PDB file of C-alpha atoms in Angstrom:
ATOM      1  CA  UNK Y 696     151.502 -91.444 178.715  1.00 63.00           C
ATOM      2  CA  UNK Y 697     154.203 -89.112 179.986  1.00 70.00           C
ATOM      3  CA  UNK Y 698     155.132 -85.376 179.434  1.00 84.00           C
ATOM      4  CA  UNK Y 699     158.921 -84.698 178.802  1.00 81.00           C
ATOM      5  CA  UNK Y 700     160.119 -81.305 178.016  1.00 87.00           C
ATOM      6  CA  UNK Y 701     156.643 -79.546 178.397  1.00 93.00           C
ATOM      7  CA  UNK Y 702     154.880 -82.042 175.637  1.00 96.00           C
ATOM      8  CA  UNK Y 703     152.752 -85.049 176.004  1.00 96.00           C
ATOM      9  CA  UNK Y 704     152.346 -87.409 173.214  1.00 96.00           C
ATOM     10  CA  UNK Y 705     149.547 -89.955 172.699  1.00 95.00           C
ATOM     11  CA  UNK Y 706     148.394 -91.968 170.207  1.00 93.00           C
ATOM     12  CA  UNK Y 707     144.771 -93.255 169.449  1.00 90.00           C
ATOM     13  CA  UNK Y 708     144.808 -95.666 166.315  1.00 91.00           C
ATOM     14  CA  UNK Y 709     145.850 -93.769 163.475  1.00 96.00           C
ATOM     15  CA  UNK Y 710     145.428 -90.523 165.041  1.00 97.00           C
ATOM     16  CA  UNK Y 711     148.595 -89.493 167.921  1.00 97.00           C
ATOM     17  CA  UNK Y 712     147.797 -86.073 169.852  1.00 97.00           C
ATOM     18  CA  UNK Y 713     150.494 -83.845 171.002  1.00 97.00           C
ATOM     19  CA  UNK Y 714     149.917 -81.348 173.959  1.00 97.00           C
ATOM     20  CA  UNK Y 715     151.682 -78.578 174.996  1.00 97.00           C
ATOM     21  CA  UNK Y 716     151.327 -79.022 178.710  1.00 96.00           C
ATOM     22  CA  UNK Y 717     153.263 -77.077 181.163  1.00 94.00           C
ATOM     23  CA  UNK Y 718     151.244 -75.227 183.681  1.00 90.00           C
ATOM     24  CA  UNK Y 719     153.270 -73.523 185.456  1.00 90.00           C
ATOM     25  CA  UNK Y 720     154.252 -71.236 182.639  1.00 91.00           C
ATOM     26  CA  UNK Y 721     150.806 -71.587 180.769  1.00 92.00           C
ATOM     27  CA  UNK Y 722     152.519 -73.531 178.331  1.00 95.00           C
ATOM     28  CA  UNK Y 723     155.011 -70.939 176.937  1.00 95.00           C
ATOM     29  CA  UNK Y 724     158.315 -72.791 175.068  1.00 93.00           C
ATOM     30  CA  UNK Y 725     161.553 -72.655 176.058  1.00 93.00           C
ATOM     31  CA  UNK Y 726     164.660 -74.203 173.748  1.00 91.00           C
ATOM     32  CA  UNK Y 727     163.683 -77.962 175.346  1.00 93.00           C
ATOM     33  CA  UNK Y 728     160.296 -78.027 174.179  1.00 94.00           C
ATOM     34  CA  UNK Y 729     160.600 -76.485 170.987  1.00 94.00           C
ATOM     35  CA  UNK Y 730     162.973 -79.758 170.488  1.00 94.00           C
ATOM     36  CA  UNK Y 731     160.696 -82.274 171.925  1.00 95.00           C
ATOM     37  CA  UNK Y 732     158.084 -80.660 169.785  1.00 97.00           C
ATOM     38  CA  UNK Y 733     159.846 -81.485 166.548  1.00 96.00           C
ATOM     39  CA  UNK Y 734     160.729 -84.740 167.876  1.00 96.00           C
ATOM     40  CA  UNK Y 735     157.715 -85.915 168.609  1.00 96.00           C
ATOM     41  CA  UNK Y 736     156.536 -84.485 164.842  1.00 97.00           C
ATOM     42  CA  UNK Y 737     159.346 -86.480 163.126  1.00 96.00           C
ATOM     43  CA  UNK Y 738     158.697 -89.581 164.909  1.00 95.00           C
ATOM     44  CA  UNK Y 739     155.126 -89.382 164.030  1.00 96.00           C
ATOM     45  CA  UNK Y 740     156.097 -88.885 160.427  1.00 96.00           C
ATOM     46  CA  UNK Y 741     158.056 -91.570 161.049  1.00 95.00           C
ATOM     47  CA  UNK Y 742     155.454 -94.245 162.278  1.00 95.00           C
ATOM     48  CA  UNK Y 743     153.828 -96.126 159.938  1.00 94.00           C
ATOM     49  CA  UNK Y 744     150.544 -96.638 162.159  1.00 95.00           C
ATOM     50  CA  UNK Y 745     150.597 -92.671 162.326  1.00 97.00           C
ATOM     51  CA  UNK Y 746     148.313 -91.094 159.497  1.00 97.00           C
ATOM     52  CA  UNK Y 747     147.414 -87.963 160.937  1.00 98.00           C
ATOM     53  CA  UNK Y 748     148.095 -85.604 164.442  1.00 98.00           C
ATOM     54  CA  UNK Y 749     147.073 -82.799 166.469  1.00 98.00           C
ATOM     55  CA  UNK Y 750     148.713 -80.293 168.409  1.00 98.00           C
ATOM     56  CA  UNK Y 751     146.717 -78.402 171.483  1.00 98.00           C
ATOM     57  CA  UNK Y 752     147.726 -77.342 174.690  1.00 97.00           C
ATOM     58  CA  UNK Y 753     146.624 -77.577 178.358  1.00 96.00           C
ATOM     59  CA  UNK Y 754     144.441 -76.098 180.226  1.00 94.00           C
ATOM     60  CA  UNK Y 755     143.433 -72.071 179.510  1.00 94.00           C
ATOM     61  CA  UNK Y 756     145.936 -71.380 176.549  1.00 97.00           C
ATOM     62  CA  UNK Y 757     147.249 -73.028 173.114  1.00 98.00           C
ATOM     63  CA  UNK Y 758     151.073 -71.921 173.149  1.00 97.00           C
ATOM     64  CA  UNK Y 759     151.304 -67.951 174.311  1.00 95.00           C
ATOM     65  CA  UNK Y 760     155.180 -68.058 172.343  1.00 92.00           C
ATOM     66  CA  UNK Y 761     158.317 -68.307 174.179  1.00 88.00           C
ATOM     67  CA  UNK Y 762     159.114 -68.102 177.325  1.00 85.00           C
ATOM     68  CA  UNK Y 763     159.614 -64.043 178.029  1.00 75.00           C
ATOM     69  CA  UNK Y 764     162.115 -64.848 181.029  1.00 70.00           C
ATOM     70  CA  UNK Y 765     164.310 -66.963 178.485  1.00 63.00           C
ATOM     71  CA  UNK Y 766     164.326 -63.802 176.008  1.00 60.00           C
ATOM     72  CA  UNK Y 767     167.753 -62.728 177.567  1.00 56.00           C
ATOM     73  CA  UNK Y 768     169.125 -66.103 177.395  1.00 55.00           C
ATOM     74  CA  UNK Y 769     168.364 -66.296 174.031  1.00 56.00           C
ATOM     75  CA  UNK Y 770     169.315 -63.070 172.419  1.00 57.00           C
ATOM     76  CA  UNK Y 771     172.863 -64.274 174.104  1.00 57.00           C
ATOM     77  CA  UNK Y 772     172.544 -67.871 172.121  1.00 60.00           C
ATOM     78  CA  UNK Y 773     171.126 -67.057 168.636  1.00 60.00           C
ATOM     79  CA  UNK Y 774     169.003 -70.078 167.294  1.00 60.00           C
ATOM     80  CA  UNK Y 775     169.947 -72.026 164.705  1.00 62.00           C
ATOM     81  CA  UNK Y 776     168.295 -73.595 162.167  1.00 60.00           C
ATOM     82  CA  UNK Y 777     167.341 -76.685 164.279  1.00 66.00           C
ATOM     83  CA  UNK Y 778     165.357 -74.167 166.206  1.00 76.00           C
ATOM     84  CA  UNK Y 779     162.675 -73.192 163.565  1.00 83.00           C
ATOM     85  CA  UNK Y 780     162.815 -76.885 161.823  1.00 92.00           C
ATOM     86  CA  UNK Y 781     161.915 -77.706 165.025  1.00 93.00           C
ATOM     87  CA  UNK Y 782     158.878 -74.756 164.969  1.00 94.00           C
ATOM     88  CA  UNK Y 783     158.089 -75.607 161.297  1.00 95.00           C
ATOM     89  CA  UNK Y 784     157.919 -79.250 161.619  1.00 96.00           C
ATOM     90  CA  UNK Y 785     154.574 -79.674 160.994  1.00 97.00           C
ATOM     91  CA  UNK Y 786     154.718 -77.870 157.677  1.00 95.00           C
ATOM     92  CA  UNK Y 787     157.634 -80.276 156.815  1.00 94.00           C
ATOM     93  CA  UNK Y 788     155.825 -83.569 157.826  1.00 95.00           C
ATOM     94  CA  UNK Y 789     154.078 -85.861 155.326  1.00 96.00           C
ATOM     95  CA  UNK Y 790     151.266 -86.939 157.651  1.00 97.00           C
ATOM     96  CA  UNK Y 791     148.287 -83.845 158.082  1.00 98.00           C
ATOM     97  CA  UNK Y 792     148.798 -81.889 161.102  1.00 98.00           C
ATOM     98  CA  UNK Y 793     145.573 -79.858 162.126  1.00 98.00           C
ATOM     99  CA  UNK Y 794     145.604 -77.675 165.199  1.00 98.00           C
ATOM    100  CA  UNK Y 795     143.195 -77.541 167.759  1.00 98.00           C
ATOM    101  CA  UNK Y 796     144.051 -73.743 169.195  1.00 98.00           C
ATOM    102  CA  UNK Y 797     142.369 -74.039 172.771  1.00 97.00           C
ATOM    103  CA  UNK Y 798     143.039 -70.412 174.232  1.00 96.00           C
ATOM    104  CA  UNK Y 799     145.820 -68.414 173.973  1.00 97.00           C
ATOM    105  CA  UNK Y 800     148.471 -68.408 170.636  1.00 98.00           C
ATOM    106  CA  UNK Y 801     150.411 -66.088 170.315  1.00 97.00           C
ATOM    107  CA  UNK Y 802     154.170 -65.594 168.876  1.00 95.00           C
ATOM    108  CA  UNK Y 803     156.264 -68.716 168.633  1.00 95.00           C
ATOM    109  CA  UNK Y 804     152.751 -70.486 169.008  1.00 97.00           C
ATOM    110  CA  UNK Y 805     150.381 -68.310 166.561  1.00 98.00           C
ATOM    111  CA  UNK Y 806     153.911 -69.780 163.959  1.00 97.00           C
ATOM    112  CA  UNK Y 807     153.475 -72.965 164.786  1.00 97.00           C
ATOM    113  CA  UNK Y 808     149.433 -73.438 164.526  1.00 98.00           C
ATOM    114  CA  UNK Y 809     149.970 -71.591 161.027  1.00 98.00           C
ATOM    115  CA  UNK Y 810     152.955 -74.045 159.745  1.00 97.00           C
ATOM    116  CA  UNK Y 811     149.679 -76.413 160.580  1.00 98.00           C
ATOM    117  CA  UNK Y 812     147.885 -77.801 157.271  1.00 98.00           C
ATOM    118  CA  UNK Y 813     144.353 -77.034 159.063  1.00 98.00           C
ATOM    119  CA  UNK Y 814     142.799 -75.000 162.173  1.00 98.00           C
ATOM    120  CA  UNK Y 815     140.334 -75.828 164.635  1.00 98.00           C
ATOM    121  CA  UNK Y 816     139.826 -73.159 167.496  1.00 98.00           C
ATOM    122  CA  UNK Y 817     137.625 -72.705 170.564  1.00 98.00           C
ATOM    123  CA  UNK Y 818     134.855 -69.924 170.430  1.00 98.00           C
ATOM    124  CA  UNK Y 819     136.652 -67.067 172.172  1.00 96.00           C
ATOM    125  CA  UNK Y 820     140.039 -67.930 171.602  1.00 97.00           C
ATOM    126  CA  UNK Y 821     142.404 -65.145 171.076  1.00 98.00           C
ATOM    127  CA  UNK Y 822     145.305 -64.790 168.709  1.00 98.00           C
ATOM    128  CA  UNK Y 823     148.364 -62.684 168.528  1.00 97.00           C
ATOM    129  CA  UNK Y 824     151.359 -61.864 166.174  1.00 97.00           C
ATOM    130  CA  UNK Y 825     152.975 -60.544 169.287  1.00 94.00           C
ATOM    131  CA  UNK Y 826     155.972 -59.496 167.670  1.00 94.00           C
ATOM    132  CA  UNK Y 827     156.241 -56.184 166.844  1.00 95.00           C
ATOM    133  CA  UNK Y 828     154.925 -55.289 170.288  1.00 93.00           C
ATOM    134  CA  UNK Y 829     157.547 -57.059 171.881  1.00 92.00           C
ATOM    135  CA  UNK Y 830     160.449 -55.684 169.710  1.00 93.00           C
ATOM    136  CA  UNK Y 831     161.245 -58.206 167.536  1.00 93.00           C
ATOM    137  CA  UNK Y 832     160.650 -58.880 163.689  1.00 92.00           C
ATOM    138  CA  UNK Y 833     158.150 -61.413 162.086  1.00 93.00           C
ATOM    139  CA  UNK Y 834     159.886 -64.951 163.013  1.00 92.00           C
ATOM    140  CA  UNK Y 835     160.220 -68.223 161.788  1.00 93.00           C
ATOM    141  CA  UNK Y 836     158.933 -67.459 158.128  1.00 94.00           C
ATOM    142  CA  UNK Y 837     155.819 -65.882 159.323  1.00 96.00           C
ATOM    143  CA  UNK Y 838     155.962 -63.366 156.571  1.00 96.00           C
ATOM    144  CA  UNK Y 839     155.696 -65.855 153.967  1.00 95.00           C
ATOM    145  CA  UNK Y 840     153.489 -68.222 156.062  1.00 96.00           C
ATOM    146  CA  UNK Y 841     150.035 -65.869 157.315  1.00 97.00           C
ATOM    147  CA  UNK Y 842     150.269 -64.177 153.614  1.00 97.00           C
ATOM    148  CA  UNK Y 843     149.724 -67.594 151.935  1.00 95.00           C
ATOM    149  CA  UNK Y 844     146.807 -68.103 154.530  1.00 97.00           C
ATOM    150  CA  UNK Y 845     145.182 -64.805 155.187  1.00 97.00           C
ATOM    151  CA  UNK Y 846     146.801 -62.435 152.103  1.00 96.00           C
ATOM    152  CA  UNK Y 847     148.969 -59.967 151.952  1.00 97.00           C
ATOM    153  CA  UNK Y 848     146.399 -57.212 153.521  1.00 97.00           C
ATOM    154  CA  UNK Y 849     145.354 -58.716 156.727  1.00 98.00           C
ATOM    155  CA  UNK Y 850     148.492 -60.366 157.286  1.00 97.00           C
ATOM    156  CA  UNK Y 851     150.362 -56.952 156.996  1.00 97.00           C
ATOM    157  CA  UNK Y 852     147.496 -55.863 159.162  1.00 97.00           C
ATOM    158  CA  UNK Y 853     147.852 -58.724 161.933  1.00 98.00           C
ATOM    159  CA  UNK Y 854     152.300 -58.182 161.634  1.00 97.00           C
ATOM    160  CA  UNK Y 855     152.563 -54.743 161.785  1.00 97.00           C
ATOM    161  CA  UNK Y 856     149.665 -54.229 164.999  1.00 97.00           C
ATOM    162  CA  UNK Y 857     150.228 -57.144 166.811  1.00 96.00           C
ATOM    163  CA  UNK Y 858     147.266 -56.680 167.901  1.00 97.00           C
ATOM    164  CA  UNK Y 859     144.410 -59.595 169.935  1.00 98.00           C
ATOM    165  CA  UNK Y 860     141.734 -61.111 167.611  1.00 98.00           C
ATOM    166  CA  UNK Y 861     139.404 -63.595 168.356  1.00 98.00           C
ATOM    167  CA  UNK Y 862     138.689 -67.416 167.036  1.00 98.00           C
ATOM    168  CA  UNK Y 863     135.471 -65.640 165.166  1.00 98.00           C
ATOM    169  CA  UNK Y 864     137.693 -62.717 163.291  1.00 98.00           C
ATOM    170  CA  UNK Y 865     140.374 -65.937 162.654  1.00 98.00           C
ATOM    171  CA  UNK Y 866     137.580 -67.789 160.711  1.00 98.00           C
ATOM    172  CA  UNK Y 867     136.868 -64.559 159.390  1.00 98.00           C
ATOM    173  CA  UNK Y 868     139.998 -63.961 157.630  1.00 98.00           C
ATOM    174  CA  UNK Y 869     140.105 -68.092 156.892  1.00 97.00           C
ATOM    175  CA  UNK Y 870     142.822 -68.029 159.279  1.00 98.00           C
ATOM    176  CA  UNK Y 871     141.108 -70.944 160.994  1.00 98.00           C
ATOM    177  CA  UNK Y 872     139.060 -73.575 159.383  1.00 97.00           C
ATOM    178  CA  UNK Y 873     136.362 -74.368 162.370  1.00 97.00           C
ATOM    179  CA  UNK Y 874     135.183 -72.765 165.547  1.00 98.00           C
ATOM    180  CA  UNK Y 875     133.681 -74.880 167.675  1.00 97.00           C
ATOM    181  CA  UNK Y 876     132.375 -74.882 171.190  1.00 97.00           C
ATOM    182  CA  UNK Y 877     135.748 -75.195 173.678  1.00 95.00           C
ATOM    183  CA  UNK Y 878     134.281 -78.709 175.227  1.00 95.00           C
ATOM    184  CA  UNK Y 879     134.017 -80.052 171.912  1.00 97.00           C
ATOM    185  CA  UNK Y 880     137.614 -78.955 170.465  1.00 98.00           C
ATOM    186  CA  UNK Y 881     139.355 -82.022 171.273  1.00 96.00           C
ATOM    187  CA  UNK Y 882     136.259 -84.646 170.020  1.00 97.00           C
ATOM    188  CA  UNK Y 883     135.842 -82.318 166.569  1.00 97.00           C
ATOM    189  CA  UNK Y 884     139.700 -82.092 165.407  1.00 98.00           C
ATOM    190  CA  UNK Y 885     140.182 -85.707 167.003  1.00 97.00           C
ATOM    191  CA  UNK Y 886     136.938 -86.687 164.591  1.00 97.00           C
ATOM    192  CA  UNK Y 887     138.540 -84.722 161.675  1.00 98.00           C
ATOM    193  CA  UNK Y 888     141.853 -86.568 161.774  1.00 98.00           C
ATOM    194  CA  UNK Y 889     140.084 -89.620 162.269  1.00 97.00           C
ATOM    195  CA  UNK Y 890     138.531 -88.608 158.939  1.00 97.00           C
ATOM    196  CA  UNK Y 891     141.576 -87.864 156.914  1.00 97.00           C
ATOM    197  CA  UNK Y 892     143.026 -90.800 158.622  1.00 97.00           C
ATOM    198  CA  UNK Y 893     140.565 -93.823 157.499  1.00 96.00           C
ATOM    199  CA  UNK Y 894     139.710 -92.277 153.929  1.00 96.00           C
ATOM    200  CA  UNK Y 895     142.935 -90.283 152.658  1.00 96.00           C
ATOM    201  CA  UNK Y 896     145.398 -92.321 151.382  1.00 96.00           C
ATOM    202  CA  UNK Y 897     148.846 -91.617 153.383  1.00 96.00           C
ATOM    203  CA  UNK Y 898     151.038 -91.164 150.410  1.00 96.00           C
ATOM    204  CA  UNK Y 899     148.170 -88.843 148.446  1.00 96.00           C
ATOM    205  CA  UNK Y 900     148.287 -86.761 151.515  1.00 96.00           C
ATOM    206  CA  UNK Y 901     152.372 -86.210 151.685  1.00 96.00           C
ATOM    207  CA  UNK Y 902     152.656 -85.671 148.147  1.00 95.00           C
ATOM    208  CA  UNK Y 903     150.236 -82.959 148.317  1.00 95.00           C
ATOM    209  CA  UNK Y 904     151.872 -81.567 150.672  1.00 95.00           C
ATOM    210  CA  UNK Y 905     154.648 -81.186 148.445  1.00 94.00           C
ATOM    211  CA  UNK Y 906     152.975 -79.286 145.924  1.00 93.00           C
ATOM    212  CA  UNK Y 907     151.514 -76.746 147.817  1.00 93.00           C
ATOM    213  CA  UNK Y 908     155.008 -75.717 149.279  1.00 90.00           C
ATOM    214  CA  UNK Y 909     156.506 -76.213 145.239  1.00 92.00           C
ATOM    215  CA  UNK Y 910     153.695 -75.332 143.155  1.00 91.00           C
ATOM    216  CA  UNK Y 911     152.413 -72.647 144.753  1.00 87.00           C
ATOM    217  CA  UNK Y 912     155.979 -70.884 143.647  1.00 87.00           C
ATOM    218  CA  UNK Y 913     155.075 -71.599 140.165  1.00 91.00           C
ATOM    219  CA  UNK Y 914     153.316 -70.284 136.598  1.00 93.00           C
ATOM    220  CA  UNK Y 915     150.146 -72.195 136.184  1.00 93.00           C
ATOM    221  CA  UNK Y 916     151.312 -74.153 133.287  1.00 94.00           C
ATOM    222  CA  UNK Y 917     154.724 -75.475 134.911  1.00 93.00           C
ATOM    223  CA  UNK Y 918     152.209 -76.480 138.170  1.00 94.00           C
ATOM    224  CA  UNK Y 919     150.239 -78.021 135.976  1.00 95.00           C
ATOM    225  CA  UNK Y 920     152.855 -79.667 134.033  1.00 94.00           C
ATOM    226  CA  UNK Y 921     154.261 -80.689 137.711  1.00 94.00           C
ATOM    227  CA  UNK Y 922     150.920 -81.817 138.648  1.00 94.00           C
ATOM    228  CA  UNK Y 923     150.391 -83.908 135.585  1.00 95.00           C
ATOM    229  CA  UNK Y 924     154.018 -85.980 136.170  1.00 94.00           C
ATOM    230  CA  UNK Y 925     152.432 -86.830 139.430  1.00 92.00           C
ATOM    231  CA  UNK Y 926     149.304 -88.079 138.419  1.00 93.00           C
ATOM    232  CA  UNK Y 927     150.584 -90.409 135.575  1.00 94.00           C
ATOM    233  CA  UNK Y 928     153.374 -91.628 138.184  1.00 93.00           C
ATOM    234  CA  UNK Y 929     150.384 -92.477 140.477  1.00 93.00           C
ATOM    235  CA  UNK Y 930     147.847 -94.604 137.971  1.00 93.00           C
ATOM    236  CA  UNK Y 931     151.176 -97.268 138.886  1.00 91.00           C
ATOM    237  CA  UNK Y 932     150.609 -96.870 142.440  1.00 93.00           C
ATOM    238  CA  UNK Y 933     148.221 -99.322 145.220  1.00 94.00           C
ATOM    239  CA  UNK Y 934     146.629 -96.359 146.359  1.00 90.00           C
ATOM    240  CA  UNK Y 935     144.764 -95.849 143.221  1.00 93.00           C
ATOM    241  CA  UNK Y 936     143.991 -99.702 142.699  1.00 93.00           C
ATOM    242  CA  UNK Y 937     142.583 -99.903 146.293  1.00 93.00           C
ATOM    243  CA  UNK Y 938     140.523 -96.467 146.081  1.00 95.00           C
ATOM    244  CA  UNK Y 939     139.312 -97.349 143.012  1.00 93.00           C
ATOM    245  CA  UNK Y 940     138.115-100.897 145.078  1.00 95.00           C
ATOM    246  CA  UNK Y 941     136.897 -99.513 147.649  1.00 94.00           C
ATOM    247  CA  UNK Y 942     134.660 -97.430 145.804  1.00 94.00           C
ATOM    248  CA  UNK Y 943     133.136 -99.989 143.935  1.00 95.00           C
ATOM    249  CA  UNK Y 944     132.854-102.662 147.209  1.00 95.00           C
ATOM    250  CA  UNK Y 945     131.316 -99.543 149.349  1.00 94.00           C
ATOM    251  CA  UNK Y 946     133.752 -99.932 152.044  1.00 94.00           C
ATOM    252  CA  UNK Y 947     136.710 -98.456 154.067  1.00 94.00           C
ATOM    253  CA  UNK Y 948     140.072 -97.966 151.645  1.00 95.00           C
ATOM    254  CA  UNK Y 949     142.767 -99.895 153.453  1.00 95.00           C
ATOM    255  CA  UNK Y 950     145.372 -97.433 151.960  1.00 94.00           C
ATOM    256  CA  UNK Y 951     149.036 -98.680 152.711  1.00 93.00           C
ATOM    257  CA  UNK Y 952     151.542 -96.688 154.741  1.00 92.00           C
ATOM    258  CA  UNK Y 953     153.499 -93.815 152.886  1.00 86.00           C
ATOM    259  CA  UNK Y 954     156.511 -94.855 154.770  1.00 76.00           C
TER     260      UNK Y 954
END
């Protein structure tokens, strides 16, 4: 296990971790570990053993956004659209991504625990849009992102203050999914990717996935018509043969890779 860029990477079975972990700067990104970041996404997309991750930080805080010294540099070298793949990669993977927010998240780091299918947090956590008190606009698709998660109200509420609310108010507005006691973060998202991992099959989970980025832009009946297409397509699928076993012989589904 090594950290390159800011970001370690492990992986436990099915389940690979990866930790924003750079101390010095209580793990705020720079350019180089937004990259490794969506990297180290990509290639767990990529792996077939790989069939669901977290994302967590270090010590105190989650991701407090970008490096404020580097603010210069980059208003002097735009990004580009690498840049937010790179922050949305989790929203663009097939495998589940579920963040465990372990203190701070803020900015560039409240975007990329929302691009996040699910949200575990630490009682007492705090959470920040950040932007508008810094200057800046809502980044990275955040406008369409929090709406989708918290509505239109609160997230107009959270954008325009940027003000501090805590891991309670997040479950609250069903921001987050579970708060949990900080020394059980890591064992409760680890257990609920373990979950998704051993019982979800891999290619049910990236094709839903799909449709709630697609279908969510559409009238009921065209979703539904969508949605329909799919299901027929998978009665000629494995996955259905071996849930469908699995059930009946009362054990584990061994669900074959999506890629």
């Amino acid at each position: 296990m090594s950290i390159v860029d800011g970001v370690r990477y492990e992986a436990d079975g099915a389940v690979a971790t990866c930790t924003f972990d750079k101390p010095d700067r209580s793990n705020a990104m720079d350019v180089p570990m937004q990259a490794r970041y969506g990297a180290l996404l990509r290639q767990a997309d990529a792996d077939p053993e790989v069939r669901a991750v977290v994302v967590t930080g270090a010590g105190r805080a989650f991701c407090p956004g970008a490096d404020l010294g580097l603010l210069g540099t980059i208003a002097a070298r735009p990004p580009v659209e690498e840049n937010f793949r790179d922050v949305l990669a989790a929203a663009s993977a097939g495998v589940p991504v579920i963040a465990a927010v372990n203190g701070g998240c803020a900015g560039l780091g409240f975007v990329i625990a929302c691009s996040a299918d699910v949200r575990f947090a630490a009682a007492g956590a705090k959470f920040t849009t950040a932007f508008a008190r810094r200057g800046l606009i809502a980044e990275y698709g955040i406008a369409k992102l929090l709406p989708e998660l918290v509505g239109q109200g609160r997230a107009r509420d959270l954008l325009l203050s940027g003000r501090t609310f805590t891991a309670e108010q997040a479950l609250d507005y069903g921001l987050v999914q579970e708060v949990v006691p900080p020394g059980e973060l890591a064992e409760g998202a680890h257990a609920y990717a373990t979950e998704l991992a051993t019982y979800s099959a891999p290619r049910s989970m990236a094709v839903m996935k799909e449709q709630f980025a697609r279908e969510a832009l559409l009238p009921l009946s065209e979703a539904a018509r969508s949605a329909t297409e799919l299901m027929v397509e998978s009665f000629g699928r494995p996955e259905l043969a071996e849930g469908l076993a699995s059930w009946n012989e009362r054990r584990p589904p061994r669900f074959p890779p999506h890629r």
